[in-house]
Amino acid sequence: MESTEELQFSDDEEEVTAETVLKTLQSAWQNERLSPEILPHQNDMVECMLGQIQHMERNINKLSKTDLRTSIHKMEISRIKFIICNYLKTRLNKIEKYCIPILNQERQRIETDTNYLTPSEYKYAQEYVLNMENHMKNVVLNKMPGNMQVFEMNKMAEHPNLQTHVFLKANETINGVVLEDLTGEDEEIDLEEGSQHILQYKPIADLLKNGKVTLL
Amino acid sequence: MHLLFKLNMNDANATTENRSLWTTVQVRHSALERNKRCILAYLYNRMKKIKTLRWEFGAVLPPDIRELLSDDEYQWFSKYSGNLALYMRSLGQDIGYSGIDLTENLKPPKSLFIEVLCVVDYGKLELEDGDVVMLKKNSRHYLPTSECQTLIRQGILKQIM
């Protein structure tokens, strides 16, 4: 039931179908929900999808109301909207939970131009931390004795737990994933294409960001 | 806490001459730190709860909850609300959308239309395609899901299984 309209991007030379955008968005949503830390943003996909939705809504309004196609398309639109909303919401929740480490990492990454957050998300995160700091200061810290008044960012920060285990599926053959053991031994394993594993998140974090691995 | 601090300061100044009071200073300092951590944790958890309220109720809080928040917390809540609204408006601004309301669509949609029971007298409700529905108490309606979502959350409609 995917719409198979074809889009032509003015800056890209290739034609990207709406179907591929939806598929990438779906896998991005899945990965974002299952991973413990925030992943690079897919804002282009989101915006493209939103444009598509607008287009579809306009088309639907032209058709007659009792047509079977309107209800099917409406269902599809509401499903896509849900995916987008949920994706953005999970990202917001992660930003709010891990705001201080994320801001620190983002400051380093801005220099290398590999942002994980969209500009609006970055602004949101900064405002949020500022808000929280002011709130704490006004309510509590200003009334405490002198040397306690500092709002210690590092102590308030909550770091994402990179050691959680995740289910993953390898999209390509990957050689040499190094797993750290508690006893200090490093075990190196190979992942075959299409195989499924349960691993700690940390070794495969980079692979997830490159798209070589998907979380299940 | 101030009392503890004053005592500590006095002792700290005194210890420069006499080493025996060192331990009291340390104990009091750790007590102070612990108090500070407890207070901050309490405040942080309240903040989290208020955040969930924003997602449930929207930007306007019902009066019985409003009186449970202190003035500072209400200020924080309005700032948080404003920040969230700003972010939502900026979504899709590049393509001319007026922003997506992220507080809708909290659950995956199961069907296009749902049957609802009206709990209070609301009056006229105009749907997207122009039909006007009279919402009287205890009247049942078969309406599209998107229209009902906000009303269900406000408590005006109730979904019939």
GROMACS .gro file of C-alpha atoms in nm, chain B:
model
  161
  217MET     CA    1   2.180   2.436   5.612
  218HIS     CA    2   2.300   2.782   5.692
  219LEU     CA    3   2.344   2.686   6.053
  220LEU     CA    4   2.557   2.390   5.961
  221PHE     CA    5   2.758   2.606   5.730
  222LYS     CA    6   2.824   2.872   5.992
  223LEU     CA    7   2.937   2.616   6.242
  224ASN     CA    8   3.159   2.467   5.978
  225MET     CA    9   3.315   2.798   5.887
  226ASN     CA   10   3.394   2.873   6.246
  227ASP     CA   11   3.554   2.538   6.292
  228ALA     CA   12   3.742   2.564   5.964
  229ASN     CA   13   3.896   2.887   6.072
  230ALA     CA   14   3.978   2.738   6.403
  231THR     CA   15   4.147   2.433   6.254
  232THR     CA   16   4.421   2.637   6.100
  233GLU     CA   17   4.558   2.646   6.451
  234ASN     CA   18   4.422   2.326   6.598
  235ARG     CA   19   4.411   2.002   6.394
  236SER     CA   20   4.161   1.820   6.616
  237LEU     CA   21   3.851   1.983   6.469
  238TRP     CA   22   3.929   1.865   6.115
  239THR     CA   23   3.690   1.568   6.126
  240THR     CA   24   3.392   1.776   6.237
  241VAL     CA   25   3.446   2.002   5.941
  242GLN     CA   26   3.454   1.709   5.703
  243VAL     CA   27   3.146   1.545   5.846
  244ARG     CA   28   2.949   1.865   5.831
  245HIS     CA   29   3.062   1.931   5.478
  246SER     CA   30   2.947   1.591   5.358
  247ALA     CA   31   2.615   1.643   5.538
  248LEU     CA   32   2.576   1.972   5.352
  249GLU     CA   33   2.657   1.810   5.021
  250ARG     CA   34   2.410   1.532   5.084
  251ASN     CA   35   2.136   1.778   5.169
  252LYS     CA   36   2.206   1.968   4.853
  253ARG     CA   37   2.187   1.651   4.644
  254CYS     CA   38   1.859   1.545   4.805
  255ILE     CA   39   1.700   1.881   4.743
  256LEU     CA   40   1.812   1.891   4.382
  257ALA     CA   41   1.689   1.535   4.323
  258TYR     CA   42   1.347   1.621   4.465
  259LEU     CA   43   1.324   1.928   4.247
  260TYR     CA   44   1.437   1.739   3.939
  261ASN     CA   45   1.174   1.472   3.987
  262ARG     CA   46   0.903   1.732   4.025
  263MET     CA   47   1.023   1.885   3.701
  264LYS     CA   48   0.988   1.551   3.527
  265LYS     CA   49   0.632   1.510   3.651
  266ILE     CA   50   0.539   1.859   3.537
  267LYS     CA   51   0.680   1.776   3.196
  268THR     CA   52   0.451   1.475   3.164
  269LEU     CA   53   0.162   1.702   3.260
  270ARG     CA   54   0.243   1.929   2.971
  271TRP     CA   55   0.226   1.639   2.728
  272GLU     CA   56  -0.101   1.518   2.873
  273PHE     CA   57  -0.294   1.838   2.921
  274GLY     CA   58  -0.151   2.082   2.673
  275ALA     CA   59  -0.035   2.430   2.760
  276VAL     CA   60  -0.324   2.515   2.992
  277LEU     CA   61  -0.338   2.331   3.321
  278PRO     CA   62  -0.665   2.257   3.501
  279PRO     CA   63  -0.700   2.471   3.817
  280ASP     CA   64  -0.675   2.190   4.069
  281ILE     CA   65  -0.331   2.098   3.940
  282ARG     CA   66  -0.230   2.458   3.900
  283GLU     CA   67  -0.255   2.523   4.271
  284LEU     CA   68  -0.022   2.233   4.350
  285LEU     CA   69   0.264   2.400   4.168
  286SER     CA   70   0.468   2.675   4.328
  287ASP     CA   71   0.510   3.006   4.148
  288ASP     CA   72   0.862   2.923   4.033
  289GLU     CA   73   0.745   2.591   3.900
  290TYR     CA   74   0.465   2.758   3.711
  291GLN     CA   75   0.715   2.996   3.556
  292TRP     CA   76   0.932   2.704   3.455
  293PHE     CA   77   0.630   2.529   3.311
  294SER     CA   78   0.534   2.828   3.097
  295LYS     CA   79   0.891   2.863   2.973
  296TYR     CA   80   0.906   2.493   2.890
  297SER     CA   81   0.573   2.520   2.711
  298GLY     CA   82   0.696   2.814   2.510
  299ASN     CA   83   1.018   2.637   2.418
  300LEU     CA   84   0.830   2.329   2.304
  301ALA     CA   85   0.586   2.538   2.098
  302LEU     CA   86   0.876   2.719   1.935
  303TYR     CA   87   1.037   2.390   1.840
  304MET     CA   88   0.714   2.247   1.702
  305ARG     CA   89   0.658   2.556   1.492
  306SER     CA   90   1.006   2.536   1.348
  307LEU     CA   91   0.944   2.184   1.219
  308GLY     CA   92   0.878   2.185   0.853
  309GLN     CA   93   0.910   2.560   0.831
  310ASP     CA   94   1.128   2.525   0.528
  311ILE     CA   95   0.847   2.378   0.325
  312GLY     CA   96   0.580   2.613   0.443
  313TYR     CA   97   0.408   2.401   0.703
  314SER     CA   98   0.280   2.583   1.007
  315GLY     CA   99   0.442   2.327   1.230
  316ILE     CA  100   0.334   1.987   1.353
  317ASP     CA  101   0.168   1.936   1.686
  318LEU     CA  102   0.376   1.664   1.845
  319THR     CA  103   0.136   1.617   2.132
  320GLU     CA  104  -0.116   1.459   1.900
  321ASN     CA  105  -0.082   1.112   1.762
  322LEU     CA  106   0.031   0.956   2.085
  323LYS     CA  107  -0.090   0.611   1.992
  324PRO     CA  108  -0.081   0.440   1.653
  325PRO     CA  109  -0.412   0.488   1.477
  326LYS     CA  110  -0.625   0.177   1.468
  327SER     CA  111  -0.913   0.292   1.252
  328LEU     CA  112  -1.027   0.599   1.073
  329PHE     CA  113  -1.350   0.646   1.261
  330ILE     CA  114  -1.427   0.580   1.625
  331GLU     CA  115  -1.745   0.576   1.824
  332VAL     CA  116  -1.758   0.822   2.108
  333LEU     CA  117  -1.993   0.907   2.390
  334CYS     CA  118  -2.032   1.270   2.484
  335VAL     CA  119  -1.979   1.325   2.856
  336VAL     CA  120  -2.066   1.692   2.889
  337ASP     CA  121  -2.263   1.942   2.693
  338TYR     CA  122  -2.022   2.092   2.445
  339GLY     CA  123  -2.241   2.245   2.179
  340LYS     CA  124  -2.161   2.251   1.811
  341LEU     CA  125  -1.853   2.088   1.668
  342GLU     CA  126  -1.753   2.157   1.312
  343LEU     CA  127  -1.564   1.879   1.139
  344GLU     CA  128  -1.298   1.922   0.875
  345ASP     CA  129  -1.526   1.856   0.581
  346GLY     CA  130  -1.792   2.098   0.696
  347ASP     CA  131  -2.041   1.880   0.879
  348VAL     CA  132  -2.169   2.023   1.204
  349VAL     CA  133  -2.233   1.786   1.491
  350MET     CA  134  -2.430   1.877   1.803
  351LEU     CA  135  -2.255   1.741   2.112
  352LYS     CA  136  -2.508   1.694   2.389
  353LYS     CA  137  -2.460   1.496   2.706
  354ASN     CA  138  -2.491   1.120   2.656
  355SER     CA  139  -2.513   1.142   2.280
  356ARG     CA  140  -2.322   0.889   2.072
  357HIS     CA  141  -2.134   0.980   1.758
  358TYR     CA  142  -1.926   0.811   1.492
  359LEU     CA  143  -1.647   1.055   1.415
  360PRO     CA  144  -1.306   1.057   1.245
  361THR     CA  145  -1.021   0.983   1.482
  362SER     CA  146  -0.823   1.299   1.426
  363GLU     CA  147  -1.108   1.521   1.535
  364CYS     CA  148  -1.174   1.322   1.847
  365GLN     CA  149  -0.819   1.306   1.979
  366THR     CA  150  -0.811   1.654   2.134
  367LEU     CA  151  -1.161   1.629   2.270
  368ILE     CA  152  -1.096   1.291   2.426
  369ARG     CA  153  -0.787   1.428   2.598
  370GLN     CA  154  -0.983   1.723   2.731
  371GLY     CA  155  -1.239   1.484   2.869
  372ILE     CA  156  -1.536   1.599   2.664
  373LEU     CA  157  -1.569   1.277   2.468
  374LYS     CA  158  -1.521   0.924   2.585
  375GLN     CA  159  -1.432   0.639   2.357
  376ILE     CA  160  -1.668   0.340   2.348
  377MET     CA  161  -1.490   0.009   2.307
   0.00000   0.00000   0.00000
